[in-house]
């Protein structure tokens, strides 16, 4: 409602500049191009057009293709260049690389950075930015959009206001902005230090623990290059970090006004976290690791270091991507929750989206359990025991060259209530959240249009059934926590589909083709007995595989789990409710008990129905006979390393392994004596 007036302007389209041009974008120019728009308003945009011309992009934006351009005014460019040349803070590079004041002082590399940071190769209209949105620019770096809560104006990366939106042109769309979009060239620790008015103590602790000097990765090309003409393959792997940081104000509200106070707080939380009998941090206790309360802050098991490490993820995630939502196939009661591993060894952080807020480590009694059939359960059994630690929001996030800083409103720590409360539930993790590189490289949740734009307008191959689907080929070695054992025989693909046209949790999927043999590291769980499950859909093209579980990617540690699983088996859908012989699946909606008895029969065969939390073509996954969960194992897990190996056991050149999501379900949920595990 706040930005209705802004959206009343024009609309547009977008793609990319590639040698292999998508012929559907060869327009006959009857109106203005983006370059025409800028040239015809030279009194307003000559400075930005000059920057474009220095790298030849004036010609590109005068030709075919489709783009989104955020165009700053002459006044905005002049102000930005003055701020670069006269910057009193960042003195490592004199004048930020400018040779003299004004446009003529720009180097070609600076022109390229500025220009490409204002251009996209996908269609982004005002309506697409109405909610918080992270966009990948032609520079390969993010910009973020948000709505100013006070004015209702659309903001780009906190400071640039869109003053004229959705100017539709022959080769794309142009949004006028009143400020050059600022990009930080500082690493994340330096960017944190660059906000002394907010994070003096947190930044000081980063230095004392040595973390400030270690969070330096930006990108890598150290992976196997694959020459596949059909699928787009990333050319570089982006790396980075996400920090959840307490401001000086938040620390002061808890009596912490010095580094000594912060150290004392860390001692109070972690000094006895691994004690026998009373401790809750299983990994150091199991491995006889001594937690230090001394002044050796660079020791990773020093309490201050432990406190800081739990605030850091080894991947960069913008605020709007922390909890993936709105993909188009959720049911009305879909709980929005994500789980991420932190830099405190083998610990997890839970993020919930509730009432428009992102909350860390929220604890709800009897979560994943229900006292009502085919529902989440009554409010009485789901008392909120801890509301969670709220993030300050999109406008407060700080972007660095290699990550994001998200200010928190309360103290964050791996307290007892995390493993015994927040994580004591059925944990469902989408396949993409298993690999930090998916978030850091902006692959998770990217659109099919974006993928096709990278691939010259092409989707999949012309010879297989994925033609036009916009798959991404993930090269071997791209993921830190994946091992591929047989080279090119394992072809790992990502499909970033949105909506309910495919039956996938969160809309997307990994699809591994060939005589595959690979393993991936499982997220670390607190000590306990769990069911490990995998969610997938059956298809005729799927293969048959054997699962193995090991304590590392070394094959010598792997032990086979149960019998092979045939993903080609499609449960019979009998109109009279007769269970399928192999899986036990039957139409639960035919029965008064909503399928509870048949759920038990399926579990005895090692299967479960899909959940109620998402749809497939308007029908909940639980009602879709091809949506299954396979119970891989039921056993004790220790907090630490576990790898799941997936090996094809049939000679089928294009066999498919469908990886949609995994579940860890604790014994007190799947074997509860009072309540049922909910169907969501």
XYZ file of C-alpha atoms in Angstrom:
680
model
C 0.000 0.000 0.000
C 2.875 2.375 0.765
C 4.255 2.267 -2.758
C 1.089 2.043 -4.868
C 1.775 5.458 -6.365
C 5.296 4.454 -7.308
C 4.110 1.320 -9.091
C 1.660 3.295 -11.215
C 4.497 4.164 -13.601
C 5.587 2.194 -16.684
C 6.825 -1.445 -16.976
C 9.655 -3.266 -18.820
C 11.812 -6.319 -19.724
C 15.443 -7.606 -19.440
C 18.182 -10.286 -20.367
C 21.897 -10.210 -21.082
C 24.679 -9.290 -23.445
C 26.104 -12.512 -24.840
C 27.874 -13.596 -28.011
C 25.285 -16.371 -28.347
C 22.208 -14.166 -28.600
C 18.687 -15.323 -27.831
C 16.922 -14.439 -31.082
C 13.653 -13.813 -29.276
C 15.251 -10.603 -28.013
C 16.160 -9.169 -31.435
C 13.892 -6.172 -31.371
C 12.984 -3.787 -34.162
C 13.637 -0.485 -32.404
C 10.626 1.756 -32.777
C 11.164 3.741 -29.587
C 13.954 4.647 -27.204
C 16.652 2.272 -26.052
C 18.255 2.700 -22.637
C 21.082 4.593 -24.327
C 18.584 6.818 -26.156
C 16.850 7.583 -22.873
C 20.120 8.715 -21.286
C 21.294 10.657 -24.346
C 17.975 12.404 -24.866
C 18.135 13.618 -21.270
C 21.784 14.587 -21.223
C 21.076 17.475 -18.875
C 20.179 14.800 -16.315
C 22.285 11.728 -17.191
C 25.344 12.823 -19.203
C 27.726 11.938 -16.344
C 26.467 8.362 -15.995
C 26.432 8.021 -19.800
C 30.060 9.170 -19.879
C 30.952 6.382 -17.426
C 29.120 3.854 -19.619
C 30.919 5.108 -22.744
C 34.352 4.657 -21.134
C 33.805 0.876 -21.111
C 31.756 0.630 -24.300
C 28.445 0.019 -22.605
C 26.801 2.971 -24.307
C 26.902 0.910 -27.511
C 25.664 -2.227 -25.755
C 22.708 -0.377 -24.244
C 21.857 0.993 -27.690
C 21.552 -2.512 -29.170
C 19.474 -5.636 -28.698
C 19.210 -7.485 -25.431
C 17.235 -6.780 -22.309
C 18.529 -4.959 -19.219
C 17.569 -3.233 -16.019
C 19.388 0.055 -15.525
C 19.481 2.078 -12.302
C 20.504 5.504 -13.615
C 21.915 8.109 -11.181
C 21.530 11.797 -12.007
C 24.431 14.116 -12.804
C 24.194 15.630 -9.326
C 24.330 12.153 -7.784
C 27.443 11.216 -9.804
C 29.201 14.497 -8.951
C 28.502 14.001 -5.244
C 29.749 10.413 -5.377
C 32.989 11.303 -7.174
C 33.678 14.075 -4.686
C 33.179 11.598 -1.836
C 35.643 9.172 -3.455
C 38.341 11.743 -4.087
C 38.009 13.445 -0.705
C 37.407 10.303 1.402
C 39.119 10.880 4.790
C 38.630 7.306 6.025
C 39.753 4.790 3.402
C 43.328 5.944 2.900
C 44.922 2.659 1.762
C 44.331 3.648 -1.872
C 44.763 7.446 -2.278
C 41.550 9.052 -3.516
C 40.085 5.548 -3.966
C 42.047 5.167 -7.193
C 40.954 8.434 -8.824
C 43.733 10.413 -10.553
C 42.071 13.832 -10.137
C 38.676 15.248 -9.153
C 35.654 14.820 -11.423
C 34.789 12.490 -14.283
C 38.178 12.792 -15.979
C 39.820 11.414 -12.848
C 38.068 8.050 -13.139
C 40.123 5.061 -14.217
C 38.656 2.557 -16.657
C 38.399 -0.037 -13.875
C 36.455 2.378 -11.667
C 34.136 3.164 -14.588
C 33.542 -0.548 -15.057
C 32.803 -1.084 -11.362
C 30.348 1.819 -11.216
C 28.595 1.043 -14.498
C 28.156 -2.694 -14.020
C 26.968 -2.214 -10.430
C 23.983 -0.308 -11.853
C 23.016 -2.873 -14.509
C 21.162 -6.213 -14.378
C 20.532 -8.768 -17.088
C 17.121 -9.862 -15.840
C 13.680 -8.296 -15.872
C 13.143 -6.404 -12.630
C 10.058 -4.218 -12.462
C 8.894 -2.099 -9.562
C 6.421 -4.751 -8.514
C 9.307 -7.249 -8.349
C 11.002 -5.013 -5.782
C 7.913 -4.330 -3.670
C 9.266 -6.627 -0.969
C 12.893 -6.821 0.146
C 14.843 -8.232 -2.760
C 18.483 -9.129 -3.410
C 19.528 -8.580 -7.030
C 22.701 -9.760 -8.753
C 24.315 -7.067 -10.902
C 26.501 -7.424 -13.984
C 29.437 -6.710 -11.661
C 28.636 -10.023 -9.963
C 27.818 -8.313 -6.677
C 24.510 -7.815 -4.882
C 22.302 -4.813 -4.497
C 19.333 -4.865 -2.135
C 15.949 -3.189 -2.441
C 13.595 -2.202 0.349
C 10.729 0.137 1.144
C 11.446 3.152 3.331
C 8.938 2.690 6.189
C 8.638 6.447 6.695
C 8.208 7.696 3.122
C 7.072 4.597 1.235
C 9.802 5.224 -1.344
C 11.751 2.369 -2.921
C 15.365 2.232 -1.765
C 18.310 0.513 -3.414
C 21.024 -0.599 -0.984
C 19.733 1.626 1.823
C 20.720 5.039 0.450
C 19.594 5.381 -3.190
C 15.950 6.330 -3.718
C 14.161 5.433 -6.939
C 12.635 8.733 -8.096
C 11.164 7.500 -11.397
C 10.319 3.833 -11.711
C 9.564 1.424 -14.569
C 10.507 3.532 -17.584
C 9.839 0.947 -20.272
C 12.230 0.998 -23.205
C 12.908 -1.111 -26.285
C 15.719 -3.080 -24.698
C 14.809 -3.038 -21.047
C 13.700 -0.919 -18.139
C 15.295 2.098 -16.488
C 14.795 3.305 -12.915
C 16.045 6.806 -12.094
C 17.840 7.099 -8.737
C 18.989 10.105 -6.722
C 22.262 8.633 -5.450
C 24.979 6.408 -6.901
C 24.568 2.924 -5.439
C 27.325 2.556 -2.867
C 29.440 -0.579 -2.905
C 31.917 -1.472 -0.200
C 35.328 -2.783 -1.222
C 36.148 -3.648 2.375
C 36.275 -7.177 3.698
C 33.628 -7.933 6.287
C 35.773 -7.278 9.367
C 36.941 -3.953 7.910
C 33.363 -2.952 7.116
C 32.375 -3.797 10.683
C 35.212 -1.612 11.974
C 34.034 1.132 9.625
C 30.937 1.548 11.836
C 32.579 2.567 15.140
C 29.431 4.369 16.242
C 27.643 1.003 16.325
C 30.058 -1.917 16.745
C 33.152 -0.806 18.666
C 33.156 -3.720 21.130
C 32.109 -6.368 18.636
C 34.836 -5.220 16.238
C 37.398 -5.228 19.050
C 36.442 -8.798 19.936
C 36.822 -9.805 16.274
C 40.420 -8.569 16.389
C 41.267 -10.120 19.752
C 40.073 -13.546 18.654
C 41.908 -13.378 15.318
C 38.652 -13.736 13.404
C 39.086 -10.315 11.796
C 42.201 -11.621 10.035
C 40.656 -14.928 8.971
C 37.402 -13.852 7.288
C 39.118 -12.946 4.034
C 37.794 -15.287 1.340
C 36.012 -13.583 -1.546
C 35.943 -15.975 -4.493
C 37.702 -18.965 -5.989
C 38.097 -20.749 -9.303
C 39.668 -23.791 -7.680
C 37.268 -26.429 -8.962
C 36.984 -28.734 -11.957
C 36.003 -26.933 -15.159
C 33.447 -28.772 -17.255
C 32.771 -28.053 -20.908
C 29.053 -28.613 -21.247
C 27.443 -26.737 -24.157
C 23.922 -27.286 -22.889
C 23.876 -26.205 -19.245
C 25.249 -22.975 -17.837
C 28.121 -23.600 -15.437
C 29.434 -21.038 -12.916
C 32.891 -19.782 -13.828
C 33.799 -18.796 -10.288
C 32.707 -19.730 -6.794
C 31.831 -16.774 -4.595
C 32.700 -17.113 -0.922
C 31.939 -15.046 2.121
C 30.421 -14.714 5.555
C 27.322 -13.623 7.434
C 27.732 -12.000 10.849
C 24.958 -11.479 13.387
C 26.289 -8.638 15.529
C 25.282 -6.960 18.783
C 25.674 -3.188 18.644
C 27.267 -1.251 21.476
C 23.742 -0.187 22.467
C 22.490 -3.776 22.747
C 25.572 -4.770 24.730
C 25.123 -1.784 27.066
C 21.516 -2.820 27.696
C 22.997 -6.024 29.164
C 25.588 -4.204 31.262
C 28.419 -4.782 28.772
C 30.414 -1.595 28.175
C 33.970 -2.949 27.882
C 35.781 -5.906 26.368
C 36.275 -7.225 29.911
C 32.497 -7.167 30.401
C 32.010 -9.051 27.117
C 34.603 -11.624 28.152
C 32.812 -12.096 31.477
C 29.527 -12.620 29.635
C 31.156 -15.209 27.358
C 32.518 -16.983 30.448
C 29.050 -17.064 32.001
C 27.615 -18.803 28.933
C 30.385 -21.129 27.802
C 32.665 -21.914 30.764
C 30.612 -24.991 31.733
C 28.821 -25.731 28.462
C 30.710 -29.021 27.978
C 30.726 -30.245 31.587
C 29.903 -33.896 32.129
C 26.290 -34.375 33.193
C 25.225 -30.728 33.097
C 26.723 -29.445 29.854
C 24.756 -29.039 26.607
C 27.545 -28.652 24.045
C 28.185 -32.250 23.076
C 31.095 -31.999 20.637
C 33.846 -30.707 22.978
C 32.640 -33.010 25.774
C 32.696 -36.067 23.484
C 36.206 -35.198 22.290
C 37.598 -34.210 25.702
C 38.284 -30.638 24.543
C 38.965 -28.186 27.351
C 37.043 -24.924 27.253
C 39.355 -22.036 28.206
C 38.415 -19.002 30.278
C 41.902 -17.499 29.995
C 43.253 -14.684 27.863
C 44.402 -16.813 24.917
C 41.570 -15.371 22.842
C 42.794 -16.851 19.561
C 42.293 -20.340 20.951
C 39.069 -21.447 19.185
C 37.905 -23.017 22.469
C 38.389 -19.823 24.450
C 35.002 -18.623 25.669
C 35.275 -15.244 23.913
C 36.227 -16.950 20.662
C 33.330 -19.385 21.090
C 30.948 -16.493 21.682
C 32.099 -14.747 18.491
C 32.168 -17.870 16.316
C 28.519 -18.641 17.002
C 27.699 -15.289 15.403
C 29.276 -16.192 12.038
C 28.138 -18.298 9.075
C 30.632 -19.334 6.403
C 28.445 -18.062 3.581
C 27.050 -14.658 2.713
C 23.293 -14.248 2.929
C 21.291 -11.059 2.487
C 18.441 -10.379 4.895
C 15.658 -11.283 2.457
C 17.324 -14.633 1.684
C 17.908 -15.797 5.274
C 14.528 -17.533 5.266
C 13.398 -18.515 1.807
C 9.754 -17.655 1.367
C 7.130 -16.834 -1.196
C 8.241 -19.331 -3.826
C 4.654 -19.953 -4.870
C 3.948 -23.496 -3.704
C 3.553 -23.076 0.053
C 0.360 -23.994 1.840
C -1.333 -21.414 4.046
C 0.159 -22.812 7.264
C 3.640 -23.252 5.840
C 6.162 -22.619 8.660
C 9.071 -20.560 7.338
C 12.213 -21.893 9.005
C 15.846 -22.331 7.953
C 18.843 -23.901 9.710
C 22.486 -22.935 9.177
C 25.780 -24.196 10.568
C 27.886 -21.586 12.377
C 31.657 -21.263 12.812
C 31.372 -22.587 16.370
C 32.234 -26.202 15.514
C 29.221 -28.390 14.678
C 26.570 -25.986 15.973
C 23.420 -24.875 14.193
C 21.429 -21.644 14.151
C 17.684 -21.682 13.546
C 16.001 -18.733 11.809
C 12.204 -18.410 11.800
C 10.065 -15.900 9.964
C 7.126 -14.959 12.179
C 4.857 -11.971 11.688
C 7.212 -10.391 9.162
C 10.207 -10.650 11.506
C 13.318 -12.839 11.320
C 13.883 -14.512 14.716
C 16.949 -16.496 15.788
C 16.583 -19.692 17.833
C 12.879 -19.344 18.589
C 11.621 -22.079 20.945
C 8.058 -23.407 20.759
C 6.845 -26.211 23.020
C 6.088 -29.496 21.254
C 7.174 -28.138 17.901
C 6.663 -30.686 15.071
C 4.008 -32.436 17.213
C 0.229 -32.124 17.074
C -2.889 -32.987 19.064
C -5.122 -32.514 16.006
C -5.426 -34.633 12.877
C -4.061 -33.057 9.687
C -3.281 -29.784 11.471
C -0.358 -28.180 13.260
C -2.124 -28.559 16.582
C -3.811 -26.408 19.196
C -2.240 -23.217 20.514
C -2.390 -24.639 24.042
C 0.257 -27.274 23.248
C 2.471 -24.855 21.343
C 3.408 -22.330 23.993
C 6.168 -19.956 22.885
C 8.951 -20.589 25.394
C 11.384 -18.133 23.813
C 10.288 -15.667 21.163
C 13.666 -15.600 19.472
C 16.288 -12.921 18.872
C 14.975 -10.408 16.365
C 17.096 -9.001 13.550
C 16.832 -5.282 12.889
C 15.776 -5.763 9.271
C 16.667 -5.055 5.649
C 17.490 -1.392 6.070
C 19.872 -2.134 8.951
C 21.917 -4.802 7.146
C 25.457 -3.807 6.176
C 27.023 -5.185 3.015
C 30.751 -5.792 2.670
C 32.787 -7.070 -0.264
C 32.551 -10.615 1.066
C 29.462 -10.732 3.231
C 26.636 -9.240 5.241
C 26.361 -7.935 8.786
C 22.927 -8.246 10.393
C 22.455 -6.312 13.660
C 20.561 -8.243 16.357
C 18.351 -6.824 19.096
C 19.368 -9.248 21.887
C 22.362 -11.311 22.995
C 23.034 -14.336 20.787
C 24.730 -17.453 22.171
C 24.726 -21.241 21.908
C 22.839 -21.585 25.175
C 21.209 -24.708 26.576
C 17.865 -23.755 25.053
C 19.325 -24.037 21.524
C 20.131 -27.786 21.373
C 17.461 -28.711 23.920
C 14.754 -26.397 22.570
C 15.189 -24.641 19.229
C 16.780 -27.687 17.575
C 14.753 -30.295 19.436
C 12.244 -30.708 16.609
C 11.926 -32.192 13.152
C 14.592 -30.371 11.196
C 13.833 -30.137 7.476
C 16.573 -28.595 5.372
C 16.184 -27.775 1.703
C 18.929 -29.227 -0.467
C 20.319 -25.818 -1.381
C 20.789 -24.812 2.269
C 23.228 -27.711 2.695
C 25.875 -25.893 0.664
C 27.013 -22.380 1.586
C 28.308 -21.766 -1.933
C 24.714 -21.780 -3.206
C 23.968 -18.679 -1.145
C 27.333 -16.954 -1.595
C 27.231 -17.331 -5.388
C 23.599 -16.150 -5.568
C 22.449 -19.444 -7.069
C 19.866 -20.328 -4.439
C 16.529 -18.907 -5.466
C 17.774 -17.422 -8.735
C 15.191 -17.254 -11.510
C 15.080 -19.360 -14.634
C 15.233 -16.165 -16.697
C 18.482 -15.245 -14.956
C 19.976 -18.678 -15.675
C 18.995 -18.515 -19.322
C 20.461 -15.028 -19.576
C 23.819 -16.396 -18.387
C 23.520 -19.176 -20.966
C 22.770 -17.065 -24.031
C 19.035 -17.605 -23.679
C 19.269 -21.390 -23.641
C 17.788 -23.682 -21.010
C 18.657 -27.367 -20.891
C 19.926 -29.634 -23.638
C 18.088 -30.244 -26.878
C 18.290 -33.985 -26.431
C 16.988 -34.643 -22.943
C 13.718 -34.000 -21.176
C 15.089 -30.965 -19.314
C 15.155 -28.835 -22.460
C 14.310 -25.242 -21.607
C 14.213 -25.783 -17.863
C 17.084 -23.449 -17.037
C 19.242 -25.970 -15.179
C 22.682 -25.066 -13.783
C 25.522 -27.597 -13.993
C 27.420 -27.678 -10.691
C 31.086 -28.497 -11.404
C 32.927 -31.147 -9.349
C 34.720 -29.502 -6.445
C 32.401 -26.493 -6.431
C 30.949 -27.492 -3.048
C 33.334 -27.773 -0.098
C 31.158 -30.417 1.515
C 30.530 -32.675 -1.483
C 32.756 -35.472 -2.774
C 32.314 -36.939 -6.275
C 33.976 -40.316 -6.694
C 33.655 -41.061 -10.401
C 34.309 -37.821 -12.259
C 32.092 -36.911 -15.191
C 29.844 -39.949 -14.660
C 28.222 -37.857 -11.915
C 26.569 -34.793 -13.447
C 25.140 -32.592 -10.715
C 22.426 -30.120 -11.781
C 20.453 -27.417 -9.992
C 16.968 -26.394 -11.111
C 15.847 -23.072 -9.543
C 12.175 -23.482 -10.359
C 9.518 -21.325 -8.673
C 5.844 -22.157 -8.234
C 4.024 -25.474 -8.027
C 4.631 -26.782 -11.554
C 7.138 -29.239 -10.075
C 6.662 -31.009 -6.781
C 9.535 -29.645 -4.727
C 9.926 -28.249 -1.229
C 10.781 -24.546 -1.679
C 10.257 -24.979 -5.415
C 13.784 -25.997 -6.458
C 15.775 -29.216 -6.651
C 19.119 -30.867 -7.240
C 19.077 -33.504 -9.929
C 22.085 -35.780 -10.306
C 22.364 -37.613 -13.611
C 24.494 -40.538 -14.790
C 26.005 -43.538 -13.058
C 26.483 -41.292 -10.074
C 28.571 -41.883 -6.987
C 28.888 -38.941 -4.612
C 28.595 -37.992 -0.956
C 27.717 -34.847 0.931
C 28.246 -33.792 4.507
C 25.141 -33.785 6.678
C 24.336 -30.839 8.943
C 25.532 -31.505 12.512
C 22.883 -32.402 15.068
C 23.140 -32.398 18.879
C 23.679 -35.870 20.355
C 20.568 -38.023 20.111
C 18.647 -40.739 18.302
C 17.213 -39.538 15.002
C 15.473 -40.726 11.906
C 17.375 -39.496 8.870
C 14.992 -39.058 5.928
C 15.273 -37.860 2.375
C 12.448 -36.281 0.376
C 12.067 -36.985 -3.341
C 9.556 -37.555 -6.133
C 9.383 -40.722 -8.173
C 9.834 -40.641 -11.965
C 10.411 -43.256 -14.653
C 13.806 -41.691 -15.350
C 14.976 -42.019 -11.767
C 17.444 -44.730 -10.970
C 18.128 -47.093 -8.097
C 20.697 -46.233 -5.473
C 22.361 -47.456 -2.334
C 22.802 -45.119 0.625
C 25.918 -45.271 2.812
C 26.766 -43.366 5.989
C 30.296 -42.476 7.081
C 32.149 -40.185 9.451
C 34.107 -38.560 6.611
C 34.161 -38.518 2.822
C 36.709 -41.338 2.914
C 35.019 -44.390 1.411
C 36.613 -46.633 4.027
C 34.344 -45.086 6.681
C 31.145 -45.702 4.699
C 28.673 -48.410 5.686
C 25.649 -49.401 3.610
C 22.223 -48.459 4.995
C 19.382 -50.924 4.403
C 18.609 -52.137 0.884
C 18.843 -50.043 -2.312
C 16.051 -47.542 -2.989
C 14.386 -47.589 -6.403
C 13.281 -44.025 -7.167
C 11.432 -45.219 -10.284
C 8.736 -46.916 -8.213
C 5.565 -44.892 -8.510
C 3.023 -45.937 -5.857
C -0.264 -47.181 -7.280
C -3.133 -44.776 -6.735
C -6.078 -47.085 -6.123
C -9.480 -45.420 -5.991
C -10.639 -47.811 -3.251
C -7.765 -46.867 -0.939
C -5.874 -50.150 -1.252
C -2.268 -49.552 -0.138
C 0.552 -49.784 -2.647
C 2.391 -53.074 -2.072
C 5.933 -51.674 -1.980
C 5.543 -48.289 -0.281
C 2.192 -48.646 1.505
C 0.996 -45.371 -0.045
C -2.746 -44.821 -0.398
C -5.011 -41.795 -0.699
C -5.254 -40.576 2.900
C -8.226 -38.348 2.107
C -10.400 -41.440 1.636
C -10.157 -42.371 5.311
C -11.806 -40.924 8.403
C -8.530 -41.017 10.351
C -6.876 -38.898 7.604
C -4.371 -41.652 6.923
C -2.919 -42.071 10.415
C -3.126 -45.865 10.371
C -1.700 -46.073 6.852
C 1.077 -43.682 7.898
C 2.147 -46.348 10.382
C 2.018 -49.030 7.710
C 4.180 -46.911 5.404
C 6.731 -46.309 8.154
C 7.026 -50.056 8.676
C 8.060 -50.276 5.014
C 10.548 -47.426 5.408
C 8.470 -44.738 3.687
C 6.451 -41.632 4.521
C 4.118 -39.458 2.491
C 5.142 -35.989 1.409
C 4.243 -33.176 3.840
C 1.266 -30.830 3.919
C 3.563 -27.804 3.798
C 3.746 -27.360 0.026
C 1.650 -27.924 -3.085
C 2.043 -29.613 -6.420
C -0.278 -28.146 -9.053
C -2.741 -27.075 -6.375
C -2.638 -30.370 -4.481
C -0.707 -30.833 -1.247
C 2.370 -33.029 -1.513
C 0.858 -35.456 0.995
C -1.859 -36.212 -1.560
C 0.560 -36.664 -4.468
C 1.409 -40.336 -4.908
C 4.858 -39.530 -6.313
C 5.906 -37.462 -3.287
C 7.718 -39.704 -0.842
C 10.063 -39.541 2.093
C 12.435 -42.447 2.566
C 13.571 -43.254 6.100
C 17.256 -43.926 5.455
C 18.291 -44.853 8.970
C 17.183 -44.677 12.576
C 20.183 -44.481 14.890
C 22.192 -42.534 17.414
C 24.124 -39.561 16.058
C 26.953 -37.784 17.853
C 27.490 -34.071 17.253
C 30.150 -34.097 14.554
C 30.920 -35.225 11.003
C 28.594 -37.515 9.040
C 28.609 -37.963 5.277
C 25.822 -39.517 3.211
C 26.960 -41.380 0.116
C 24.554 -41.915 -2.793
C 25.648 -44.538 -5.328
C 23.770 -45.705 -8.416
C 23.473 -49.486 -8.495
C 22.141 -49.906 -12.033
C 23.865 -49.271 -15.346
C 21.712 -46.414 -16.582
C 23.561 -43.632 -18.408
C 21.020 -40.929 -17.610
C 19.631 -42.227 -14.332
C 18.472 -39.394 -12.078
C 18.871 -38.945 -8.370
C 16.426 -36.388 -7.020
C 17.639 -34.475 -3.956
C 14.936 -32.133 -2.648
C 15.354 -31.991 1.135
C 16.548 -33.977 4.130
C 15.023 -34.381 7.577
C 16.496 -35.149 10.968
C 13.658 -36.149 13.267
C 14.469 -36.757 16.948
C 13.085 -39.787 18.753
C 10.867 -37.709 21.025
C 9.015 -36.530 17.901
C 8.675 -39.659 15.737
C 8.132 -41.896 18.773
C 6.203 -39.544 21.073
C 3.875 -41.317 23.504
C 1.396 -38.435 23.789
C 1.248 -36.599 20.463
C 1.668 -37.371 16.783
C 4.307 -35.897 14.519
C 2.441 -33.251 12.539
C 1.814 -33.794 8.823
C 3.481 -30.533 7.837
